[in-house]
Coordinates of C-alpha atoms and ligand atoms in Angstrom, one line a residue:
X1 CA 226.9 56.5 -99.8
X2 CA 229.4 58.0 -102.3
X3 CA 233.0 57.3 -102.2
X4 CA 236.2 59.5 -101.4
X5 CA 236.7 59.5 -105.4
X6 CA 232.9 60.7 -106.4
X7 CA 233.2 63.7 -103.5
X8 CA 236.4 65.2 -105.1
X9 CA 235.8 64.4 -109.1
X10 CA 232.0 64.4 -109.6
X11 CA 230.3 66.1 -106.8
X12 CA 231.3 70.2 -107.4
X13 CA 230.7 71.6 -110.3
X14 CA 231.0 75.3 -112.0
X15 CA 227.7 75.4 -114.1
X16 CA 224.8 72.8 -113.3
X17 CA 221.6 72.6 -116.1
X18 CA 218.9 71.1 -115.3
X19 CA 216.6 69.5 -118.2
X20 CA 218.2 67.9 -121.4
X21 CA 216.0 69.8 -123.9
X22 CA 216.8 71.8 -126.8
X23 CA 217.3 74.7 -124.1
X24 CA 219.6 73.1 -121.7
X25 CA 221.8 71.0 -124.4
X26 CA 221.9 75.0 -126.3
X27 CA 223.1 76.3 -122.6
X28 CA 225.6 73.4 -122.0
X29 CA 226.8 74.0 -125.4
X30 CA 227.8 77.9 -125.4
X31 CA 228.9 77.6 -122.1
X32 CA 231.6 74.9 -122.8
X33 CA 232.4 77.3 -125.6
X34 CA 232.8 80.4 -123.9
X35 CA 234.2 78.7 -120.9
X36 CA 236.1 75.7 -122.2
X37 CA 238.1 75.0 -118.8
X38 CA 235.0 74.9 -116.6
X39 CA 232.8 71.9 -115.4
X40 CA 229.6 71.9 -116.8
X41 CA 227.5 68.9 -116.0
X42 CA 223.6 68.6 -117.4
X43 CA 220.9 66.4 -115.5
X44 CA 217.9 65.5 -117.4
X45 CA 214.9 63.3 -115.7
X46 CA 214.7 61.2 -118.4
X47 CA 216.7 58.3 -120.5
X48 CA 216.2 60.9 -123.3
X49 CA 215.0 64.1 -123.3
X50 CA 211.4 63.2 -121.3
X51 CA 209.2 66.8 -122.3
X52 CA 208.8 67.8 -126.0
X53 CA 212.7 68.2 -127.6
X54 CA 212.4 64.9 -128.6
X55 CA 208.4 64.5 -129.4
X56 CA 207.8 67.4 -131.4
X57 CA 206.7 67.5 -135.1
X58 CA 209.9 69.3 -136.3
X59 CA 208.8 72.0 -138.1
X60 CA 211.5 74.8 -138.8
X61 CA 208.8 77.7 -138.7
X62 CA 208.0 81.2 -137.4
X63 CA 204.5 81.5 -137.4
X64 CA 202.0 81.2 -140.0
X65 CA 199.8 83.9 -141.2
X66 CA 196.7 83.6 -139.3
X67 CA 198.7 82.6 -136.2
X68 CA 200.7 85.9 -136.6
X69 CA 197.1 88.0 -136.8
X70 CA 196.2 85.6 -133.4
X71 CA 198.6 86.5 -131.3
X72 CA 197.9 90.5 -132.3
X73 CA 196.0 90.0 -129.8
X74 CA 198.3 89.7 -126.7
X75 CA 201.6 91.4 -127.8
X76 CA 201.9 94.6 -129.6
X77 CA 203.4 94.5 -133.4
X78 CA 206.9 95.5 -132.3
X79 CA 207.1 92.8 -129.7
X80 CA 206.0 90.1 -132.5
X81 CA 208.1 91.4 -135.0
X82 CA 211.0 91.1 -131.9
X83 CA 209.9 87.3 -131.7
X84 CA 209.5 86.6 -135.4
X85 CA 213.5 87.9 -135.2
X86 CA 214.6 85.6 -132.4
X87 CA 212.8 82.3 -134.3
X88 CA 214.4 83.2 -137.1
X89 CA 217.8 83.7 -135.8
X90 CA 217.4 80.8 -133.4
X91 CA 216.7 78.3 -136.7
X92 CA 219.8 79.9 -138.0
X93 CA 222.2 79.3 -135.0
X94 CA 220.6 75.7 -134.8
X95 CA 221.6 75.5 -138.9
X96 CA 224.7 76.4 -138.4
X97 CA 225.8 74.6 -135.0
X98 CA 224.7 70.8 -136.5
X99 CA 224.6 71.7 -140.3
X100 CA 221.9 71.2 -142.7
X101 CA 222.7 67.4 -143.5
X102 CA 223.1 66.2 -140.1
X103 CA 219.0 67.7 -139.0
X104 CA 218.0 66.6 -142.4
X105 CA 216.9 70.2 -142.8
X106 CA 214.8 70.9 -146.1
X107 CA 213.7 74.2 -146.7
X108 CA 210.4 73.1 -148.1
X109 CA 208.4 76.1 -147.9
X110 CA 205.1 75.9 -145.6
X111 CA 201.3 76.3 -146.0
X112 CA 198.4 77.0 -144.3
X113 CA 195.1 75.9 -145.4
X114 CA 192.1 77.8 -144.8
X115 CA 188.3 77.0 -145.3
X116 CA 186.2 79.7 -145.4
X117 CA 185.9 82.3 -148.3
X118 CA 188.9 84.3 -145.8
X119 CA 188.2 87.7 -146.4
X120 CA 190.6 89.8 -147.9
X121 CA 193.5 87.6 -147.9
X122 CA 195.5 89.0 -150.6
X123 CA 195.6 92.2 -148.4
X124 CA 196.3 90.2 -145.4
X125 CA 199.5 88.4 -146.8
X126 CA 200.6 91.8 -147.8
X127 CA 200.0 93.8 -144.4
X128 CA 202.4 91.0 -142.5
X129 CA 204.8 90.7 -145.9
X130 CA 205.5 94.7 -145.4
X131 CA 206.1 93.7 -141.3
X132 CA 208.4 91.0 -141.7
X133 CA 210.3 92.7 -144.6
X134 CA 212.9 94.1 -142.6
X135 CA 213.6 91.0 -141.1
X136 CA 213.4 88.7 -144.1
X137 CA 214.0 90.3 -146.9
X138 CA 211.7 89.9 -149.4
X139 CA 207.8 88.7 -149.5
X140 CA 207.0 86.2 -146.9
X141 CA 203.1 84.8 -147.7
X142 CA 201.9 84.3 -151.2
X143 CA 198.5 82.9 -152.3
X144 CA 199.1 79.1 -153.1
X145 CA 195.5 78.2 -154.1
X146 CA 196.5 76.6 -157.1
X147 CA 198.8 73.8 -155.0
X148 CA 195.9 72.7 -153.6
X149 CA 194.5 70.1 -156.1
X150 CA 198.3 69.6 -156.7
X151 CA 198.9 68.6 -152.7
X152 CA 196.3 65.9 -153.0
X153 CA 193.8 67.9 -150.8
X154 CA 190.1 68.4 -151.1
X155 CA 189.0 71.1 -152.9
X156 CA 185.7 70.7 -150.8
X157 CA 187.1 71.5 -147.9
X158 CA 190.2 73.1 -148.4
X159 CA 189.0 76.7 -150.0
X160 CA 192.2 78.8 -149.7
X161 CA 195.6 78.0 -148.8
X162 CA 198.1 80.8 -148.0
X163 CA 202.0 79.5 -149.0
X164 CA 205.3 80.8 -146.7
X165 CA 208.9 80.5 -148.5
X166 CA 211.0 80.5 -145.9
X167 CA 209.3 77.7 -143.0
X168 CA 211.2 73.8 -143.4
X169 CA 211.0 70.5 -142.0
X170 CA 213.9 68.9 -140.0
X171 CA 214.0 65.0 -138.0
X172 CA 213.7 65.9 -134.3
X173 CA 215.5 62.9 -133.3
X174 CA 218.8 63.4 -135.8
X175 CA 218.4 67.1 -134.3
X176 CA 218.9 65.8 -130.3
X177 CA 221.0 63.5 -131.0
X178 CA 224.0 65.4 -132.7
X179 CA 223.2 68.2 -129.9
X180 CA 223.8 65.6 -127.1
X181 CA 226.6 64.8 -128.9
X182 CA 228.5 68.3 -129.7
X183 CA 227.6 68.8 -126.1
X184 CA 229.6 65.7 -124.9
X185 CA 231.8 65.9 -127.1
X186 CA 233.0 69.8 -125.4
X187 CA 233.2 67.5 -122.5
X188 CA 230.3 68.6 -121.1
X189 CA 229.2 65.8 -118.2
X190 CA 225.1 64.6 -119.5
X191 CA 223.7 62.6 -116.8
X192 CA 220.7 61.2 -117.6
X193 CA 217.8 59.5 -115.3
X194 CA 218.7 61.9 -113.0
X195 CA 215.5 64.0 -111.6
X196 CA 216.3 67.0 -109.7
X197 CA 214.1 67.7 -106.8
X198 CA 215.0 70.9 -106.1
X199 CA 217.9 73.3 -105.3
X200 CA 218.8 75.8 -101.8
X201 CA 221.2 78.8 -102.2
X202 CA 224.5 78.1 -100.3
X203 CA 227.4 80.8 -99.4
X204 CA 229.2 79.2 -102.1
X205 CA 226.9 78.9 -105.0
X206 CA 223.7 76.3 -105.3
X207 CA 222.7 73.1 -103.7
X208 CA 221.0 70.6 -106.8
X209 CA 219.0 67.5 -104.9
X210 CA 219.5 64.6 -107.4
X211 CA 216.9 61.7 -107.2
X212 CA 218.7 58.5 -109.0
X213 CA 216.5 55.6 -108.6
X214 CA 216.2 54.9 -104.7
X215 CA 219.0 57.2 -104.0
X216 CA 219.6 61.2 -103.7
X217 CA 222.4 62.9 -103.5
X218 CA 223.5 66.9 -103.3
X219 CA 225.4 68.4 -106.0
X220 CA 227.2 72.0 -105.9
X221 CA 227.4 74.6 -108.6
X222 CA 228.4 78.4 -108.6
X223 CA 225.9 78.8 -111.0
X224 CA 222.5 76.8 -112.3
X225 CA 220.4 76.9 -115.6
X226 CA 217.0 75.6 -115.2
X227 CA 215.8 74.7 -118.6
X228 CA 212.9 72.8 -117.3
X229 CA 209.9 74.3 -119.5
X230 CA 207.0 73.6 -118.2
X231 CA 208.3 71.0 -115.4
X232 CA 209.3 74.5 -113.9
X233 CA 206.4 75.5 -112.0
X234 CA 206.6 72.7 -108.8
X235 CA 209.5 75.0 -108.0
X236 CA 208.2 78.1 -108.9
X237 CA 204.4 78.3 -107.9
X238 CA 204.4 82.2 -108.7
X239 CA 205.8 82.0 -112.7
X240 CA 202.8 82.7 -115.4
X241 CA 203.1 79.2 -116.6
X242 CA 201.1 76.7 -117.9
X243 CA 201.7 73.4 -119.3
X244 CA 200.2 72.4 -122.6
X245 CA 199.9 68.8 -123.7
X246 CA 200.4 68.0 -127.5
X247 CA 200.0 64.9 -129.5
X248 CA 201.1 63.3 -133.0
X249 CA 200.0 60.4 -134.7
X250 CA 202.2 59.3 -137.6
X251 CA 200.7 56.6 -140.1
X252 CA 202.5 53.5 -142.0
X253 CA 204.3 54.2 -145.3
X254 CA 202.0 54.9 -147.8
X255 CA 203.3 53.8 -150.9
X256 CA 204.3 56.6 -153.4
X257 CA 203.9 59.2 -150.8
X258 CA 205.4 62.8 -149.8
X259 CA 204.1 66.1 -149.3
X260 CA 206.0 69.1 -150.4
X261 CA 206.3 71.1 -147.6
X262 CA 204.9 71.6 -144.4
X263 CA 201.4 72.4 -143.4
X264 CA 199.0 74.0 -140.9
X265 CA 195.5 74.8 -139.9
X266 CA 193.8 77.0 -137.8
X267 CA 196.6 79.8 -136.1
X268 CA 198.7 77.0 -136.2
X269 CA 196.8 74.3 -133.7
X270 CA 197.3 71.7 -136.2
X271 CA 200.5 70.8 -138.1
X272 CA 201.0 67.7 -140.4
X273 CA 203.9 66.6 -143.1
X274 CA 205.1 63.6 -144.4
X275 CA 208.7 61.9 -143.4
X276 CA 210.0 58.8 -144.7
X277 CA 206.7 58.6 -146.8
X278 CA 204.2 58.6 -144.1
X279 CA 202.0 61.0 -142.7
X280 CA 202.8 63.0 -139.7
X281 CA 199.6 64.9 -138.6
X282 CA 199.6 66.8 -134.9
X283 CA 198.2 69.4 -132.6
X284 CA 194.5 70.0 -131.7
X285 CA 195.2 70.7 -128.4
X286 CA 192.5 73.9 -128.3
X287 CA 189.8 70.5 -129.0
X288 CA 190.3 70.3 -125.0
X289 CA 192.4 73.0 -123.5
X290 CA 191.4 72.3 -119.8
X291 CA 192.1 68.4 -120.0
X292 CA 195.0 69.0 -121.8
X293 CA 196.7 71.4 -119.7
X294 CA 198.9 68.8 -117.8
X295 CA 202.0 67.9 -117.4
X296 CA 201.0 63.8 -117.7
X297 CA 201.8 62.2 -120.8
X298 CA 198.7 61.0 -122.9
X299 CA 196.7 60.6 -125.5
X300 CA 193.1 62.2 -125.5
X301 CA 191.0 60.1 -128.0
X302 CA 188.8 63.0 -128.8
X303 CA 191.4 64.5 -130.1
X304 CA 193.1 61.5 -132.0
X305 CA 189.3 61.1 -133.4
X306 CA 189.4 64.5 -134.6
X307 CA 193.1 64.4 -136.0
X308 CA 191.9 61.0 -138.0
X309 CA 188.7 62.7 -139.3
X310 CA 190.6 65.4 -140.8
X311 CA 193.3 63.1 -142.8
X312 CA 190.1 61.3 -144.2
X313 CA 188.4 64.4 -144.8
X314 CA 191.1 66.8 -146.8
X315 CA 194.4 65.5 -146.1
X316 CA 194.4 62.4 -147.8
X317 CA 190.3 62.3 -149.1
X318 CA 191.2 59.3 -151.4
X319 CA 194.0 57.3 -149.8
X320 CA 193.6 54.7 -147.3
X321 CA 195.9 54.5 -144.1
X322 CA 196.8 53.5 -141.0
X323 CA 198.1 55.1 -138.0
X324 CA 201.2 53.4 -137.0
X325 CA 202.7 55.3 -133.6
X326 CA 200.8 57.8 -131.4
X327 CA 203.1 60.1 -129.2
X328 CA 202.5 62.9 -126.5
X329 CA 205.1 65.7 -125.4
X330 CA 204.6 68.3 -123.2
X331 CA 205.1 72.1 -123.6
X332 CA 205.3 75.2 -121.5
X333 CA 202.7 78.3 -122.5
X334 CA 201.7 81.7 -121.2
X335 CA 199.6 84.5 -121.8
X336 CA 201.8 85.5 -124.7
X337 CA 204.4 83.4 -126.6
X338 CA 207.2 85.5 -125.1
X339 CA 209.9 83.0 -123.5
X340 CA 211.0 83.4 -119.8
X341 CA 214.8 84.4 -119.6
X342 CA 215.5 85.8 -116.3
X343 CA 218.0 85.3 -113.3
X344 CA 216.0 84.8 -110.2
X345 CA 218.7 85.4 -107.6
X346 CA 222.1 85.8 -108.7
X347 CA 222.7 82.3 -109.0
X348 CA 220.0 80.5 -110.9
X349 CA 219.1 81.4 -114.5
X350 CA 215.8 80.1 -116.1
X351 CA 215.3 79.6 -119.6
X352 CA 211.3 78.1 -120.1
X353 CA 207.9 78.7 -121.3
X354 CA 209.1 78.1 -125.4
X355 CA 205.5 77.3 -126.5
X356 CA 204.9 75.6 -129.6
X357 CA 207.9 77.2 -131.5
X358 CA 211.0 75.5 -129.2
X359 CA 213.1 74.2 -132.6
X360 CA 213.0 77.5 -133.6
X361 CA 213.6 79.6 -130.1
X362 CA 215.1 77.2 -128.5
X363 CA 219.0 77.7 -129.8
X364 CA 218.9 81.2 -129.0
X365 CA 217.1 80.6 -125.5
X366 CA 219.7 78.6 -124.7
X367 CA 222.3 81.0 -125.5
X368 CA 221.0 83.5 -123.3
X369 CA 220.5 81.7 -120.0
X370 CA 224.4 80.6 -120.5
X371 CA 224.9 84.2 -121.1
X372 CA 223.2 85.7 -118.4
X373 CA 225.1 82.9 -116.3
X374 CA 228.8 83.3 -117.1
X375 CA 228.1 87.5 -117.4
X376 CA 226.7 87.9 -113.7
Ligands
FAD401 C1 203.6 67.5 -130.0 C2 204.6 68.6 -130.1 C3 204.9 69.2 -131.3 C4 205.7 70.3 -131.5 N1 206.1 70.7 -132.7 C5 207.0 71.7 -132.8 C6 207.4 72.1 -134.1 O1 207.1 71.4 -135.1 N2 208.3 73.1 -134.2 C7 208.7 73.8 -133.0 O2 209.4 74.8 -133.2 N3 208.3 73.4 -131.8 C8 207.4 72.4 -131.7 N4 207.1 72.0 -130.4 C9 207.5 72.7 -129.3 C10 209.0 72.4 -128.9 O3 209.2 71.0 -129.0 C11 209.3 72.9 -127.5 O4 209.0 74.2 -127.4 C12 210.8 72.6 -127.1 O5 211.1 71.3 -127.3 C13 211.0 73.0 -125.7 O6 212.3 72.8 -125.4 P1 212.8 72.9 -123.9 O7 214.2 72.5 -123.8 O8 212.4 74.2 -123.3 O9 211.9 71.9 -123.1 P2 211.8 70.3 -123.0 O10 212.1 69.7 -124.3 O11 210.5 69.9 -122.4 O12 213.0 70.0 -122.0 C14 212.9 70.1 -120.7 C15 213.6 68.9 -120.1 O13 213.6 69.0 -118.7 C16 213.6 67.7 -118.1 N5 213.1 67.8 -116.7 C17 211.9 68.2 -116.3 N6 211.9 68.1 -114.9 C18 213.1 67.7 -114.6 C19 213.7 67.5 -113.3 N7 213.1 67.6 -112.1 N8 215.0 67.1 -113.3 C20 215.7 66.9 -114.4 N9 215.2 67.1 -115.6 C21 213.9 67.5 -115.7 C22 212.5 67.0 -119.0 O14 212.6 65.6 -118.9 C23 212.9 67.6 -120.4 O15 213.7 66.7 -121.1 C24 206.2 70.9 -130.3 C25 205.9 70.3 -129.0 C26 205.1 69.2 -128.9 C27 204.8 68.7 -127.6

């Protein structure tokens, strides 16, 4: 039962998101901009952000060199080089909108490590540095070998490792929270524990169906953004989307501890770095695709056991620790890393499927669904 007051103030709105992630705060955000004298309201599920904006491992990167050659595989060159572009321009607008200090941003460089004798690497490094030179600039991957004793890692194991200037490191959660707050701040209406169960076109707009706690109640929009990555697909049976569980373990402090920069393995499956001098070590996921293609939070101890083995194996070969925090998020994937940006009637915008790269994408995903909504 809503009162006289809550039907005429807080019931009708001009643009409704749903989901609080980096994609919906990034809609809400260019929308109060470009529209400062409309309501906007945003409804996320969660108390925070409940899919991966806040669970991620906050790496500022746009693909590493073997995970580049990977996806060769299911997009042509010109399409990469088109999504190398938008993750590097997204990272930039995300830069710019909260500023360097305030996401702790530190342009640390990245690495991949690689343990075979990896054939022709020097060749390799320069194919994708001539690609990605009219985007960046200058050279891209260099041959970092002799960082590897230097990093602390096992030269055992660890037989090649390929460095990337221009990947960084941010903290997630200083990230989300100065988004949440720009957005509020554009007064911008955040309502949180509020799961949306579905919406229903309407001769005036859209009809939202909030769940909050044991009650439901409709709210009205002209126009919706649905930034519910992978959480999309109850609605939308027919979308080429699958979710994609990921998990990170981060240990205690280990005294005397950082890394210098930010690391990966194998196309990118694993990621670790250190922050506030622990060890943050993720990913794995591809240990147990079919299991982990969920959208239920979790932690799959195969993995975790496989994630630990490999911090005692070349991460950290002679330094004791302990894993302090385990985490799951989930993420939205398809059968290319290309994100979903389309307007499904004329009324609801979706903005989804951001795979493992949403810090970078997800500014200038965001963008576009507020685009495509205040243009049509
Ligand atoms: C473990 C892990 C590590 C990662 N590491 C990195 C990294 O280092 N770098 C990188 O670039 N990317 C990384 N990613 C990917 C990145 O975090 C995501 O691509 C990005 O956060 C997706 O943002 P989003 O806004 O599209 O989705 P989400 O963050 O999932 O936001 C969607 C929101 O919608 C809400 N929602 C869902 N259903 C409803 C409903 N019915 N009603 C209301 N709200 C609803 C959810 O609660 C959620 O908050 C990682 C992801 C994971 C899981």
């Amino acid at each position: 039962m809503i009162s006289y007051w809550e039907k005429t103030s807080f019931i009708t709105y001009d643009y409704l998101i749903i989901g609080g992630g980096i994609v919906g705060h990034f809609a809400a955000l260019e929308l109060a901009q470009q529209q400062p004298n409309a309501k906007i309201a945003l409804l996320e599920k969660g108390l925070f952000p409940h899919g991966a904006s806040t669970k991620n491992a906050g790496f500022a990167c746009f693909g590493s060199l073997t995970e580049l050659e990977a996806d060769e595989h299911t997009l042509s060159i010109d399409a990469q080089l088109q999504l190398v572009e938008q993750r590097l321009k997204g990272l930039e607008q995300l830069r710019q909108t909260l500023s360097d200090t305030t996401i702790d941003y530190s342009p640390c460089g990245g690495y991949e490590l690689l343990f075979d004798t990896a054939e022709n690497l020097e060749a390799r490094c320069e194919r994708w540095n001539s690609l990605l030179q009219p985007l960046i600039g200058s050279d891209t991957f260099y041959n970092a070998d002799q960082e590897i004793a230097a990093q602390g890692f096992s030269t055992k194991h660890v037989k090649h490792m390929v460095g990337s200037r221009f990947e960084g490191t941010i903290n997630t959660g200083k990230m989300m929270y100065a988004l949440s707050k720009k957005v509020a701040s554009l007064g911008v209406m955040r309502y949180t524990q509020s799961e949306v169960i579905g919406w229903e076109p309407h001769p005036t707009g859209v009809h939202v169906n909030v769940r909050v706690g044991d009650e439901s109640l409709v709210l009205q929009a002209k126009k919706v953004g649905v930034c519910t990555n992978a959480f999309t697909k109850k609605w939308l049976p027919e979308l080429d989307l699958n979710p994609g569980r990921g998990c990170v373990l981060i240990s205690t402090p280990i005294p005397n501890f950082s890394l210098k920069g930010c690391f990966h393995y194998q196309e990118g499956y694993y990621y670790f770095r250190s922050i506030d001098q622990r060890l943050l070590i993720g990913g794995g996921r591809q240990l147990a695709f079919e299991e982990e293609t969920t959208i239920q939070f979790g932690i799959n101890p195969k993995i975790k056991a496989a994630l630990v083995e490999d911090v005692q194996r070349f991460i950290l070969p002679n330094t004791s620790f302990k894993i302090e925090q385990e985490w799951s998020g989930i993420m939205g994937f398809g059968p290319h890393k290309k994100p979903i940006i389309t307007t499904i009637d004329d009324r609801v915008t979706l903005g989804i499927r951001l795979g493992g790269m949403g810090v970078a994408i997800g500014a200038s995903v965001g963008t576009a669904v507020a685009e495509k909504m205040y243009s049509n």
